[in-house]
Short mmCIF file of C-alpha atoms and ligand atoms in Angstrom, two decimals:
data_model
loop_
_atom_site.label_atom_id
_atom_site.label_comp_id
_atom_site.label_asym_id
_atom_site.label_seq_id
_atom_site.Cartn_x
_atom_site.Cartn_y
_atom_site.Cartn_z
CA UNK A 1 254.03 190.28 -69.75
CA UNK A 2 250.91 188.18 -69.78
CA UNK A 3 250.70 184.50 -69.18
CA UNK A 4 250.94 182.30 -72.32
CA UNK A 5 249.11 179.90 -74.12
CA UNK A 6 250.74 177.16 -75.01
CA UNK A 7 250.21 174.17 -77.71
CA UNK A 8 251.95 170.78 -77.41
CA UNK A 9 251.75 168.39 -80.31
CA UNK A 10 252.91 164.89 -79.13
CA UNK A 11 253.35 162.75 -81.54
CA UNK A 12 255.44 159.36 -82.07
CA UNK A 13 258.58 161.03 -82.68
CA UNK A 14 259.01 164.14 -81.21
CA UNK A 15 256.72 166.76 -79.15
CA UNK A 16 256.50 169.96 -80.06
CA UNK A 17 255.28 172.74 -77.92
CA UNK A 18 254.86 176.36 -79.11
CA UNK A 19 253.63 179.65 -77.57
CA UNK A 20 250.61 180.77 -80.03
CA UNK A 21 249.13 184.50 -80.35
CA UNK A 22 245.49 185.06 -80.53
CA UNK A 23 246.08 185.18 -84.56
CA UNK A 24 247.22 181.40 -84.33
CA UNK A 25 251.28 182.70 -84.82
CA UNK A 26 254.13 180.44 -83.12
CA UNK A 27 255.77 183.03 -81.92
CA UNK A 28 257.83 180.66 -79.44
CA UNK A 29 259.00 176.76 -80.19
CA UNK A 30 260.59 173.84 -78.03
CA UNK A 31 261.14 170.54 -79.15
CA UNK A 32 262.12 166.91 -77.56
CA UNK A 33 262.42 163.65 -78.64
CA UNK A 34 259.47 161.11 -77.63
CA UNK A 35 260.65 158.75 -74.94
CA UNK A 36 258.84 155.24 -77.01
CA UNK A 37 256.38 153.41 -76.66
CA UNK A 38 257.37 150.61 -74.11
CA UNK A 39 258.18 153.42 -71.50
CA UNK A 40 256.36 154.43 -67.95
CA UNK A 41 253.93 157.02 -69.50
CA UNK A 42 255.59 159.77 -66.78
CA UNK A 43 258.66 159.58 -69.35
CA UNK A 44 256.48 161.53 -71.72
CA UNK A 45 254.40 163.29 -69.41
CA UNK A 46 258.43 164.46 -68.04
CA UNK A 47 259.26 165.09 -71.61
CA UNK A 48 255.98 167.45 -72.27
CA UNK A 49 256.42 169.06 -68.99
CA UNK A 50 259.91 170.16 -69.93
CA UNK A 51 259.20 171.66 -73.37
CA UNK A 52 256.01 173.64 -71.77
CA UNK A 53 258.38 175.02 -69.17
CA UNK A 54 261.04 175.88 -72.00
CA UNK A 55 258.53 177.97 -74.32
CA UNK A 56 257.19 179.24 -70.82
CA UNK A 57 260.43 180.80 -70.31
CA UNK A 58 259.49 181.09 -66.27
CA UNK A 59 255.50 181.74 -66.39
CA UNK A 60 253.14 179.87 -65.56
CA UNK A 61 250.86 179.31 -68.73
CA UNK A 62 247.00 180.64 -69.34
CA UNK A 63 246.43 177.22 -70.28
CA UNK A 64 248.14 174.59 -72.64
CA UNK A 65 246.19 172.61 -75.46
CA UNK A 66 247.81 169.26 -76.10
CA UNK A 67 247.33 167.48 -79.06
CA UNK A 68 248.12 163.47 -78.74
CA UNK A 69 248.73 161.32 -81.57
CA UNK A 70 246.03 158.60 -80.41
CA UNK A 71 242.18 157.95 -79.22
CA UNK A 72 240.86 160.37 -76.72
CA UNK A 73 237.61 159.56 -74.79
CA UNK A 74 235.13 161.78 -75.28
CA UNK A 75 235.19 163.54 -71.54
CA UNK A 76 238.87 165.09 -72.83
CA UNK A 77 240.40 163.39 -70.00
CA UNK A 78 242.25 160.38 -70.87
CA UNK A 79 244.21 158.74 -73.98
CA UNK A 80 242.59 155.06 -74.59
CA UNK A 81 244.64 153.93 -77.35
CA UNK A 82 248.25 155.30 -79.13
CA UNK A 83 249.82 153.28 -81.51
CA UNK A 84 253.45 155.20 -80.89
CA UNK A 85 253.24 156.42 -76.94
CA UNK A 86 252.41 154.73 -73.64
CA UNK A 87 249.55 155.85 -72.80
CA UNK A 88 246.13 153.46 -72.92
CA UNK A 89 243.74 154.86 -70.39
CA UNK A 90 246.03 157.01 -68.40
CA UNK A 91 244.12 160.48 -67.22
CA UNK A 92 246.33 162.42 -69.37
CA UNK A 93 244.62 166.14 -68.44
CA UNK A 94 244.60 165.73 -64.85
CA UNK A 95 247.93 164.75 -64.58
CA UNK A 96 249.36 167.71 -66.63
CA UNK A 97 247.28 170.17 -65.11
CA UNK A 98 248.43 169.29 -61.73
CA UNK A 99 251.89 169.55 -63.05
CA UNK A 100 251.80 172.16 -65.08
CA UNK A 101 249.78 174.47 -62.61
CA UNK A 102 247.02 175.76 -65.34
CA UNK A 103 243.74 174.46 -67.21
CA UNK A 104 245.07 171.86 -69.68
CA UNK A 105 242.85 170.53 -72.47
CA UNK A 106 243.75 167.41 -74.63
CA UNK A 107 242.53 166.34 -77.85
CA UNK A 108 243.44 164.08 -80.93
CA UNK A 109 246.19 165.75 -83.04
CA UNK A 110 244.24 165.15 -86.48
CA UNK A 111 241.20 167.03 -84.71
CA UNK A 112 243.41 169.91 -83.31
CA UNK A 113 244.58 170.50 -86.98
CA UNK A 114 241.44 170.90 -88.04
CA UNK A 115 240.54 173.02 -85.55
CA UNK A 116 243.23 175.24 -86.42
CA UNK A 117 242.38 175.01 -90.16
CA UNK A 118 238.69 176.39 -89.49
CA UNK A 119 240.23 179.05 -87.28
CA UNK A 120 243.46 180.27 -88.75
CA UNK A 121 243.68 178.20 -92.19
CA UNK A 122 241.93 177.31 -94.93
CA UNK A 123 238.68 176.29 -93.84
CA UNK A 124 237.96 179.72 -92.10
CA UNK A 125 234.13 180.37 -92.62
CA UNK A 126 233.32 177.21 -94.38
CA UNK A 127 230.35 175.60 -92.58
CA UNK A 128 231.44 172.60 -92.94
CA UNK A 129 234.72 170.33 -93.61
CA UNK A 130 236.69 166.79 -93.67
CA UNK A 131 239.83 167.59 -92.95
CA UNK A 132 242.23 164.56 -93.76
CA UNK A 133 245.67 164.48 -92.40
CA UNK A 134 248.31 161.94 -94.29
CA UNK A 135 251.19 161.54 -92.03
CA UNK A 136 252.14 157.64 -91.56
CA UNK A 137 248.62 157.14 -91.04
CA UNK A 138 245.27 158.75 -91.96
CA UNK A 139 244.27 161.18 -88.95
CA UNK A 140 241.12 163.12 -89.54
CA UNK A 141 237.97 165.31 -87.88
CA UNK A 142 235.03 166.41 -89.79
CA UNK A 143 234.19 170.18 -89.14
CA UNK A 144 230.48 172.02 -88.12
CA UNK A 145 230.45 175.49 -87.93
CA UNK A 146 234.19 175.86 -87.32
CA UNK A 147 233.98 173.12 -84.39
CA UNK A 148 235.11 169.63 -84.49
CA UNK A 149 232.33 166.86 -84.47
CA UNK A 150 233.62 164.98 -81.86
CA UNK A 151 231.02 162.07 -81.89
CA UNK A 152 229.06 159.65 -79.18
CA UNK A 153 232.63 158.19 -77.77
CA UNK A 154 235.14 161.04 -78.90
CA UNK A 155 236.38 158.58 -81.97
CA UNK A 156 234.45 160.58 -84.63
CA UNK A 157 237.56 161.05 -87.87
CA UNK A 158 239.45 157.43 -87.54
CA UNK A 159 238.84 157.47 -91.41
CA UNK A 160 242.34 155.89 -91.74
CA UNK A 161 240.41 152.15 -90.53
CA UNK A 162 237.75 152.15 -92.95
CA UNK A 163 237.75 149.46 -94.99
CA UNK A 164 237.99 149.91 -98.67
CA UNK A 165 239.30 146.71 -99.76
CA UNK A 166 237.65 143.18 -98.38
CA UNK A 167 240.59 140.87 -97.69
CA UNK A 168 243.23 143.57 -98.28
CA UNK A 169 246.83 144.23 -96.56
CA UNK A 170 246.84 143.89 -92.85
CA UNK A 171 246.87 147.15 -90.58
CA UNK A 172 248.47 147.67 -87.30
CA UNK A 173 245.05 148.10 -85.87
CA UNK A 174 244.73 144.20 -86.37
CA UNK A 175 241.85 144.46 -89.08
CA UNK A 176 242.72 144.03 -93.24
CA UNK A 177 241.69 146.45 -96.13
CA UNK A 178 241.97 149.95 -94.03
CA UNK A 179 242.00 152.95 -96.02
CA UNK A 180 245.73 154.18 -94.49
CA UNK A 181 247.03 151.10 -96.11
CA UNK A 182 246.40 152.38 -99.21
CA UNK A 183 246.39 155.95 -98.82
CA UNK A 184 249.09 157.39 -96.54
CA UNK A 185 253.17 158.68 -96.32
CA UNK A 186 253.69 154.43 -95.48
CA UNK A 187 251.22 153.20 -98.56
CA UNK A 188 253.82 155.87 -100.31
CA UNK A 189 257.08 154.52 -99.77
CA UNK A 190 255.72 151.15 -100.24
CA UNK A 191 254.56 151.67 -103.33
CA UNK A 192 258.09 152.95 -104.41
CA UNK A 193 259.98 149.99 -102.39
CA UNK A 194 257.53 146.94 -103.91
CA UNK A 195 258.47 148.01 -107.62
CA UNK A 196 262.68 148.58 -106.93
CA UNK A 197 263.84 145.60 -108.56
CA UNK A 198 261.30 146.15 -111.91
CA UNK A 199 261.74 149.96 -112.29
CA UNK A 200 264.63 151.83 -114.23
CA UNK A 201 263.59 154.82 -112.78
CA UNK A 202 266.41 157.62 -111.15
CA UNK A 203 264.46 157.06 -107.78
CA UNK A 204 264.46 153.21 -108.35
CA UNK A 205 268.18 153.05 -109.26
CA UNK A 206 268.87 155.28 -105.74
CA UNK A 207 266.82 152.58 -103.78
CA UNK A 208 268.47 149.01 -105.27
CA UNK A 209 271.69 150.94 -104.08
CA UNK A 210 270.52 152.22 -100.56
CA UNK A 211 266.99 151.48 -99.62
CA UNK A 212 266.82 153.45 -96.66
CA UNK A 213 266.96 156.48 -98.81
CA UNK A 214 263.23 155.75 -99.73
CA UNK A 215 261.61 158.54 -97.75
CA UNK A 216 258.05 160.08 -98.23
CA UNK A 217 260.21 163.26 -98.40
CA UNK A 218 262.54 161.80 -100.89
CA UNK A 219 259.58 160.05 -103.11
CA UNK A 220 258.39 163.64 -103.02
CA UNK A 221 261.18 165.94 -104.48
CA UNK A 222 261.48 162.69 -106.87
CA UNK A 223 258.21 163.21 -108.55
CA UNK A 224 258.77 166.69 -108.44
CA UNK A 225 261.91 166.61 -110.80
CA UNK A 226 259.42 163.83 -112.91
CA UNK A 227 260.74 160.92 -111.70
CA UNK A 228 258.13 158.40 -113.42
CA UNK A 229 258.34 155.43 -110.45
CA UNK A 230 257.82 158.41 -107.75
CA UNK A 231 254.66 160.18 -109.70
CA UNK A 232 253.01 156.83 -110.19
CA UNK A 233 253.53 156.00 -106.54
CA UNK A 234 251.83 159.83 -105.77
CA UNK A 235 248.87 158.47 -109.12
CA UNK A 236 248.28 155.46 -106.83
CA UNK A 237 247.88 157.43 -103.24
CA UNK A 238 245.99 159.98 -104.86
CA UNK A 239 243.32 157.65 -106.93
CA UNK A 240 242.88 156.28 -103.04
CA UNK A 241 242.56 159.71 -101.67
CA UNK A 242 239.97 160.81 -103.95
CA UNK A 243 238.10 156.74 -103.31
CA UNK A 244 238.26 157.40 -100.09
CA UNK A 245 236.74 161.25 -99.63
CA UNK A 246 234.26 160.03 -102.45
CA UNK A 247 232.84 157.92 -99.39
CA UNK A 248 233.15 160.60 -96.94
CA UNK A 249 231.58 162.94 -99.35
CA UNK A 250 229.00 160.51 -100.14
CA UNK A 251 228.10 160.45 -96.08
CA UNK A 252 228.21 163.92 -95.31
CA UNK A 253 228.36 166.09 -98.54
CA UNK A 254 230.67 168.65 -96.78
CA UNK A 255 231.16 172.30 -98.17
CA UNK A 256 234.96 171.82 -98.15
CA UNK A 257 237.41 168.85 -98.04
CA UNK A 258 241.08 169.68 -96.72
CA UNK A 259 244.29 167.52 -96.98
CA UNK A 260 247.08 167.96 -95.08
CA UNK A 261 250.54 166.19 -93.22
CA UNK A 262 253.35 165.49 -95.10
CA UNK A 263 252.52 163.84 -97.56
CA UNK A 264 250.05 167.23 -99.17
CA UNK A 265 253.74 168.90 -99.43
CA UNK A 266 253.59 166.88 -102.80
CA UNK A 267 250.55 169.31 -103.88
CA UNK A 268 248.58 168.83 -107.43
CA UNK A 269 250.73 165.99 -107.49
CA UNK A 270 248.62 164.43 -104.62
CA UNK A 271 245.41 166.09 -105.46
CA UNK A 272 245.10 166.33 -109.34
CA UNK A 273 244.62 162.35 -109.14
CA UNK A 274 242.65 162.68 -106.21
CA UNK A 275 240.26 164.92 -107.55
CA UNK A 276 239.49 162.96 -110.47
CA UNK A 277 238.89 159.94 -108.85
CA UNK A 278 236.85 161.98 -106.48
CA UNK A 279 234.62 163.06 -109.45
CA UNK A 280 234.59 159.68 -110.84
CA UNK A 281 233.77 157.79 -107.95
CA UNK A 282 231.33 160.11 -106.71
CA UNK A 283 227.16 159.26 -108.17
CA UNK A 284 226.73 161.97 -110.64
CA UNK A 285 229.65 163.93 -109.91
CA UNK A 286 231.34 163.02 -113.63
CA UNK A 287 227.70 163.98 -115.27
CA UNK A 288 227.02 166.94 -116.75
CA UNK A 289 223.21 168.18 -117.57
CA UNK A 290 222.31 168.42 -121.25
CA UNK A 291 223.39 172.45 -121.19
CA UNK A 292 227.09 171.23 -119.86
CA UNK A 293 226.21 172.25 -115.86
CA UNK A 294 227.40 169.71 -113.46
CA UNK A 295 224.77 167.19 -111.91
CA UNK A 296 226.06 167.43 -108.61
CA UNK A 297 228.77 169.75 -107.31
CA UNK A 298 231.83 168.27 -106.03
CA UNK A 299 233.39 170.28 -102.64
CA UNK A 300 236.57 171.86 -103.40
CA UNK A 301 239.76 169.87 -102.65
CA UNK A 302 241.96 172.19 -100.98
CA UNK A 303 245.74 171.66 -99.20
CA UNK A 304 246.03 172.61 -95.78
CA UNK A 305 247.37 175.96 -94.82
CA UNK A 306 249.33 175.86 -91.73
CA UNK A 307 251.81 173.09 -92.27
CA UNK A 308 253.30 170.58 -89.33
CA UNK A 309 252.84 173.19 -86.22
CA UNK A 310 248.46 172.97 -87.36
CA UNK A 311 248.35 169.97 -84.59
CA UNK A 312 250.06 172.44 -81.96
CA UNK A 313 248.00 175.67 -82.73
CA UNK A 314 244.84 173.84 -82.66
CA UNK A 315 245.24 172.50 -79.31
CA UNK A 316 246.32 176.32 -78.58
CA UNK A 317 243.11 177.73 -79.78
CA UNK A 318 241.07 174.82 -77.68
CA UNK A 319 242.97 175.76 -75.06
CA UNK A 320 242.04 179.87 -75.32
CA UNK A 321 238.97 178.78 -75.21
CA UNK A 322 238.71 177.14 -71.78
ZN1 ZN B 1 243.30 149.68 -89.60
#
Protein backbone atom coordinates (compact mmCIF):
# COMPACT_ATOMS: atom_id res chain seq x y z
CA UNK A 1 0.00 0.00 0.00
CA UNK A 2 1.61 3.26 -0.93
CA UNK A 3 1.37 6.48 0.96
CA UNK A 4 -1.50 8.80 -0.11
CA UNK A 5 -2.06 12.03 -1.38
CA UNK A 6 -4.40 13.83 0.15
CA UNK A 7 -6.61 17.12 -0.73
CA UNK A 8 -8.31 19.23 1.97
CA UNK A 9 -10.75 21.89 0.88
CA UNK A 10 -11.47 24.23 3.89
CA UNK A 11 -13.94 26.29 3.42
CA UNK A 12 -16.47 28.39 5.74
CA UNK A 13 -18.64 25.59 6.42
CA UNK A 14 -17.20 22.43 6.33
CA UNK A 15 -13.63 20.85 5.28
CA UNK A 16 -13.42 18.31 3.14
CA UNK A 17 -10.47 16.09 2.70
CA UNK A 18 -10.23 13.31 0.07
CA UNK A 19 -7.59 10.74 -1.01
CA UNK A 20 -7.06 11.55 -4.95
CA UNK A 21 -5.47 9.01 -7.64
CA UNK A 22 -3.03 10.22 -10.13
CA UNK A 23 -6.26 10.50 -12.61
CA UNK A 24 -7.69 13.25 -10.16
CA UNK A 25 -10.48 10.33 -8.69
CA UNK A 26 -11.68 10.73 -4.88
CA UNK A 27 -11.37 7.52 -4.22
CA UNK A 28 -11.52 8.24 -0.29
CA UNK A 29 -13.70 11.24 1.57
CA UNK A 30 -13.88 12.71 5.24
CA UNK A 31 -15.77 15.53 6.22
CA UNK A 32 -16.10 18.00 9.46
CA UNK A 33 -17.78 20.89 10.30
CA UNK A 34 -15.65 24.29 10.37
CA UNK A 35 -15.06 25.38 13.94
CA UNK A 36 -16.08 29.62 12.98
CA UNK A 37 -14.58 32.28 12.58
CA UNK A 38 -14.06 33.86 16.12
CA UNK A 39 -12.14 30.61 17.17
CA UNK A 40 -8.19 29.98 18.12
CA UNK A 41 -7.08 29.07 14.52
CA UNK A 42 -5.66 25.47 16.16
CA UNK A 43 -9.58 24.65 16.26
CA UNK A 44 -9.37 24.33 12.52
CA UNK A 45 -5.95 23.36 12.13
CA UNK A 46 -7.43 20.28 14.92
CA UNK A 47 -10.38 19.93 12.67
CA UNK A 48 -8.11 19.47 9.29
CA UNK A 49 -5.73 17.33 11.10
CA UNK A 50 -8.51 14.93 12.01
CA UNK A 51 -10.13 14.50 8.58
CA UNK A 52 -6.42 13.97 6.97
CA UNK A 53 -5.87 11.26 9.54
CA UNK A 54 -9.47 9.74 8.76
CA UNK A 55 -8.97 9.44 4.81
CA UNK A 56 -5.30 8.37 5.89
CA UNK A 57 -6.78 5.45 7.45
CA UNK A 58 -3.23 4.96 9.56
CA UNK A 59 -0.49 6.25 6.87
CA UNK A 60 1.27 8.82 6.88
CA UNK A 61 0.44 10.88 3.61
CA UNK A 62 2.89 11.57 0.36
CA UNK A 63 1.86 14.98 0.87
CA UNK A 64 -1.54 16.88 1.38
CA UNK A 65 -2.66 19.96 -0.84
CA UNK A 66 -4.94 22.26 1.11
CA UNK A 67 -7.10 24.51 -0.43
CA UNK A 68 -8.29 27.60 1.98
CA UNK A 69 -11.17 29.66 1.32
CA UNK A 70 -9.14 33.09 1.72
CA UNK A 71 -5.85 35.22 0.58
CA UNK A 72 -2.66 33.31 0.49
CA UNK A 73 0.71 35.18 0.27
CA UNK A 74 2.51 34.46 -2.47
CA UNK A 75 5.51 32.28 -0.63
CA UNK A 76 2.46 29.45 -0.04
CA UNK A 77 3.06 29.78 3.53
CA UNK A 78 0.54 31.71 5.31
CA UNK A 79 -3.34 32.75 5.02
CA UNK A 80 -3.49 36.81 5.26
CA UNK A 81 -7.07 37.30 5.04
CA UNK A 82 -10.45 34.75 5.32
CA UNK A 83 -13.63 36.19 5.48
CA UNK A 84 -15.21 32.74 7.18
CA UNK A 85 -12.01 31.13 9.25
CA UNK A 86 -9.49 32.45 11.77
CA UNK A 87 -6.73 32.64 10.20
CA UNK A 88 -5.04 36.32 9.15
CA UNK A 89 -1.33 35.77 8.90
CA UNK A 90 -0.99 32.52 10.68
CA UNK A 91 1.89 30.17 8.88
CA UNK A 92 -0.69 27.81 7.84
CA UNK A 93 1.94 25.19 5.87
CA UNK A 94 4.40 24.98 8.51
CA UNK A 95 2.14 24.27 11.06
CA UNK A 96 0.38 21.36 9.20
CA UNK A 97 3.40 19.91 7.97
CA UNK A 98 4.81 19.60 11.35
CA UNK A 99 1.61 18.01 12.34
CA UNK A 100 0.81 16.10 9.77
CA UNK A 101 4.43 14.61 9.29
CA UNK A 102 4.63 15.18 5.24
CA UNK A 103 5.23 18.12 2.61
CA UNK A 104 2.02 20.19 2.81
CA UNK A 105 1.24 22.82 0.17
CA UNK A 106 -1.58 25.49 0.56
CA UNK A 107 -3.27 27.50 -1.90
CA UNK A 108 -6.56 29.56 -2.52
CA UNK A 109 -9.53 27.18 -3.09
CA UNK A 110 -10.78 29.16 -6.33
CA UNK A 111 -7.07 28.62 -7.70
CA UNK A 112 -6.94 24.87 -6.69
CA UNK A 113 -10.19 24.41 -8.80
CA UNK A 114 -8.74 25.68 -11.53
CA UNK A 115 -5.91 23.83 -11.25
CA UNK A 116 -7.84 20.80 -11.25
CA UNK A 117 -9.96 21.99 -14.22
CA UNK A 118 -6.71 22.36 -16.50
CA UNK A 119 -5.59 18.97 -15.24
CA UNK A 120 -8.53 16.67 -14.89
CA UNK A 121 -11.57 18.94 -16.23
CA UNK A 122 -12.53 20.97 -18.76
CA UNK A 123 -9.80 23.17 -19.46
CA UNK A 124 -7.33 20.22 -20.16
CA UNK A 125 -4.98 21.48 -23.04
CA UNK A 126 -6.37 24.90 -23.35
CA UNK A 127 -3.46 27.37 -23.14
CA UNK A 128 -5.11 29.56 -21.46
CA UNK A 129 -8.28 30.15 -19.02
CA UNK A 130 -10.43 32.36 -16.38
CA UNK A 131 -11.85 30.10 -14.41
CA UNK A 132 -14.71 31.78 -12.25
CA UNK A 133 -16.07 30.06 -9.29
CA UNK A 134 -19.74 31.38 -7.95
CA UNK A 135 -20.17 30.05 -4.54
CA UNK A 136 -21.34 32.94 -1.97
CA UNK A 137 -18.71 34.91 -3.45
CA UNK A 138 -16.76 35.18 -6.73
CA UNK A 139 -13.42 33.02 -6.30
CA UNK A 140 -11.30 32.87 -9.38
CA UNK A 141 -7.52 32.12 -11.01
CA UNK A 142 -6.66 32.81 -14.52
CA UNK A 143 -4.80 29.80 -16.19
CA UNK A 144 -1.18 29.72 -18.45
CA UNK A 145 -0.26 26.67 -19.83
CA UNK A 146 -2.27 24.54 -17.40
CA UNK A 147 -0.65 26.55 -14.32
CA UNK A 148 -2.25 29.10 -12.22
CA UNK A 149 -0.98 32.79 -12.63
CA UNK A 150 -0.41 33.43 -9.27
CA UNK A 151 0.67 37.16 -9.54
CA UNK A 152 3.36 39.73 -7.77
CA UNK A 153 1.64 39.14 -4.09
CA UNK A 154 -0.21 35.69 -4.63
CA UNK A 155 -3.76 37.77 -4.96
CA UNK A 156 -3.90 37.34 -8.79
CA UNK A 157 -8.18 36.03 -9.41
CA UNK A 158 -10.02 38.27 -6.51
CA UNK A 159 -12.33 39.15 -9.54
CA UNK A 160 -15.26 38.99 -7.05
CA UNK A 161 -13.94 42.94 -5.73
CA UNK A 162 -13.86 44.55 -8.94
CA UNK A 163 -15.89 47.24 -9.18
CA UNK A 164 -18.55 47.33 -11.77
CA UNK A 165 -20.92 49.70 -10.37
CA UNK A 166 -19.61 53.32 -8.86
CA UNK A 167 -21.60 53.88 -5.67
CA UNK A 168 -23.20 50.41 -5.70
CA UNK A 169 -24.26 47.91 -2.71
CA UNK A 170 -21.71 47.59 -0.01
CA UNK A 171 -19.41 44.36 0.17
CA UNK A 172 -18.05 42.65 3.13
CA UNK A 173 -14.65 43.60 1.94
CA UNK A 174 -15.65 47.24 3.09
CA UNK A 175 -15.57 48.77 -0.56
CA UNK A 176 -19.19 49.43 -2.73
CA UNK A 177 -20.01 48.25 -6.36
CA UNK A 178 -17.94 44.72 -6.27
CA UNK A 179 -18.71 42.41 -8.92
CA UNK A 180 -19.86 39.38 -6.23
CA UNK A 181 -22.56 41.74 -5.25
CA UNK A 182 -24.04 41.41 -8.31
CA UNK A 183 -22.98 38.23 -9.59
CA UNK A 184 -22.86 35.37 -7.07
CA UNK A 185 -25.16 32.34 -5.10
CA UNK A 186 -25.86 35.68 -2.39
CA UNK A 187 -26.65 38.38 -5.40
CA UNK A 188 -29.04 35.14 -6.25
CA UNK A 189 -31.15 34.74 -3.40
CA UNK A 190 -31.31 38.39 -3.06
CA UNK A 191 -32.60 38.97 -6.08
CA UNK A 192 -35.46 36.40 -5.33
CA UNK A 193 -35.95 37.80 -1.56
CA UNK A 194 -36.05 41.83 -2.71
CA UNK A 195 -39.07 41.07 -5.18
CA UNK A 196 -41.28 38.54 -2.50
CA UNK A 197 -43.87 40.88 -1.65
CA UNK A 198 -44.41 42.11 -5.67
CA UNK A 199 -44.13 38.64 -7.33
CA UNK A 200 -47.04 36.00 -7.79
CA UNK A 201 -44.65 33.62 -8.69
CA UNK A 202 -44.78 29.61 -7.14
CA UNK A 203 -41.21 30.45 -5.72
CA UNK A 204 -42.46 33.91 -4.45
CA UNK A 205 -45.64 32.49 -2.83
CA UNK A 206 -43.13 29.66 -0.97
CA UNK A 207 -40.96 32.64 0.35
CA UNK A 208 -43.90 35.24 1.83
CA UNK A 209 -44.81 31.89 3.69
CA UNK A 210 -41.24 30.74 4.88
CA UNK A 211 -38.37 32.84 3.79
CA UNK A 212 -35.73 30.72 4.88
CA UNK A 213 -36.68 28.35 2.16
CA UNK A 214 -34.98 30.85 -0.33
CA UNK A 215 -31.88 28.83 -1.12
CA UNK A 216 -29.49 29.19 -4.19
CA UNK A 217 -30.36 25.45 -4.42
CA UNK A 218 -34.01 26.06 -4.14
CA UNK A 219 -33.98 29.30 -6.64
CA UNK A 220 -32.32 26.70 -8.82
CA UNK A 221 -34.71 23.65 -9.20
CA UNK A 222 -37.33 26.74 -9.26
CA UNK A 223 -36.20 28.06 -12.55
CA UNK A 224 -35.74 24.75 -13.65
CA UNK A 225 -39.53 23.76 -13.41
CA UNK A 226 -39.96 27.68 -15.11
CA UNK A 227 -40.63 29.42 -12.25
CA UNK A 228 -40.65 33.09 -13.86
CA UNK A 229 -39.35 35.11 -10.41
CA UNK A 230 -36.43 32.30 -10.15
CA UNK A 231 -35.30 32.52 -14.09
CA UNK A 232 -35.27 36.28 -13.94
CA UNK A 233 -33.23 36.18 -10.77
CA UNK A 234 -30.69 33.48 -12.89
CA UNK A 235 -31.37 36.57 -16.32
CA UNK A 236 -30.02 39.09 -13.79
CA UNK A 237 -26.78 36.98 -12.41
CA UNK A 238 -26.09 35.87 -15.72
CA UNK A 239 -26.27 39.47 -17.70
CA UNK A 240 -23.53 40.23 -14.69
CA UNK A 241 -21.59 37.16 -15.41
CA UNK A 242 -21.22 37.75 -18.97
CA UNK A 243 -20.41 42.07 -17.85
CA UNK A 244 -18.09 40.89 -15.83
CA UNK A 245 -15.90 38.14 -18.06
CA UNK A 246 -16.50 40.81 -20.91
CA UNK A 247 -13.85 42.80 -18.73
CA UNK A 248 -11.73 39.92 -18.02
CA UNK A 249 -11.86 38.98 -21.61
CA UNK A 250 -11.22 42.41 -22.61
CA UNK A 251 -7.76 42.22 -20.30
CA UNK A 252 -6.53 39.01 -21.21
CA UNK A 253 -8.43 37.57 -24.29
CA UNK A 254 -8.17 33.99 -22.84
CA UNK A 255 -8.68 30.80 -25.09
CA UNK A 256 -11.33 29.48 -22.66
CA UNK A 257 -13.55 30.93 -19.86
CA UNK A 258 -14.90 28.31 -17.18
CA UNK A 259 -17.72 28.78 -14.55
CA UNK A 260 -18.15 26.80 -11.82
CA UNK A 261 -19.55 26.47 -7.75
CA UNK A 262 -22.92 26.10 -7.11
CA UNK A 263 -24.47 28.32 -8.57
CA UNK A 264 -23.20 26.75 -12.58
CA UNK A 265 -25.50 23.65 -11.33
CA UNK A 266 -28.23 26.02 -12.87
CA UNK A 267 -26.42 25.47 -16.43
CA UNK A 268 -27.70 27.37 -19.81
CA UNK A 269 -29.81 28.88 -17.38
CA UNK A 270 -26.71 30.74 -15.95
CA UNK A 271 -24.79 30.90 -19.12
CA UNK A 272 -27.27 31.46 -22.08
CA UNK A 273 -27.68 35.13 -20.49
CA UNK A 274 -24.21 35.26 -19.77
CA UNK A 275 -23.06 34.61 -23.05
CA UNK A 276 -25.04 37.16 -24.65
CA UNK A 277 -24.15 39.81 -22.59
CA UNK A 278 -20.65 38.57 -23.03
CA UNK A 279 -21.02 39.13 -26.84
CA UNK A 280 -22.72 42.32 -26.35
CA UNK A 281 -20.55 43.88 -24.02
CA UNK A 282 -17.52 42.77 -25.59
CA UNK A 283 -15.94 45.65 -28.65
CA UNK A 284 -16.80 43.88 -31.77
CA UNK A 285 -17.82 40.71 -30.43
CA UNK A 286 -21.78 41.34 -31.61
CA UNK A 287 -20.29 42.44 -35.27
CA UNK A 288 -20.23 40.40 -37.97
CA UNK A 289 -17.97 41.20 -41.28
CA UNK A 290 -19.91 41.99 -44.45
CA UNK A 291 -19.71 37.96 -45.52
CA UNK A 292 -21.52 37.12 -41.93
CA UNK A 293 -17.88 35.99 -40.12
CA UNK A 294 -17.54 37.27 -36.67
CA UNK A 295 -15.23 40.42 -36.06
CA UNK A 296 -13.72 39.08 -33.14
CA UNK A 297 -14.10 35.61 -31.67
CA UNK A 298 -15.57 35.29 -28.37
CA UNK A 299 -13.79 32.28 -25.99
CA UNK A 300 -16.12 29.56 -25.35
CA UNK A 301 -18.17 29.71 -22.11
CA UNK A 302 -17.95 26.41 -20.69
CA UNK A 303 -19.35 24.86 -17.03
CA UNK A 304 -16.91 23.34 -14.92
CA UNK A 305 -16.40 19.64 -14.93
CA UNK A 306 -15.55 18.33 -11.62
CA UNK A 307 -18.22 19.71 -9.35
CA UNK A 308 -17.69 20.74 -5.37
CA UNK A 309 -14.61 18.16 -4.62
CA UNK A 310 -12.52 20.54 -7.86
CA UNK A 311 -11.15 22.76 -4.72
CA UNK A 312 -9.89 19.39 -2.99
CA UNK A 313 -8.34 17.64 -6.12
CA UNK A 314 -6.57 20.67 -7.12
CA UNK A 315 -4.76 21.12 -4.00
CA UNK A 316 -4.14 17.17 -4.52
CA UNK A 317 -2.52 17.59 -7.83
CA UNK A 318 -0.30 20.73 -6.31
CA UNK A 319 0.48 18.61 -3.81
CA UNK A 320 1.83 15.49 -6.31
CA UNK A 321 3.72 17.83 -7.55
CA UNK A 322 5.97 18.82 -4.63
ZN1 LIG B 1 -15.76 43.63 -2.34
Amino acid sequence: VSAPVVGVDVGGTKVLAGVVSPDGRVTRRALAGTPGRRVPASLVEDALVAVVGEVADGLTPAAVGVAAAGFVDAGGERVMFAPHLPWAGEEVRSVLARRLGCAVVLENDATCAAVAEAEHGVARGARSAVVVTLGTGIGGAVLLEGRAWRGAHGMAGEFGHMQVVPDGRPCECGRVGCWEQYCSGHALVRYVQDRLAESTSPLAVTGRQDPGRITGPAVTAAAAAGDPLALAAFASVGSWLGLGLANLVAALDPDLLVVGGGVSDAGDLLLAPARARLAASLAGGDRTTREGAPVRAVPALLAAGLGPEAGLVGAAVLARRV
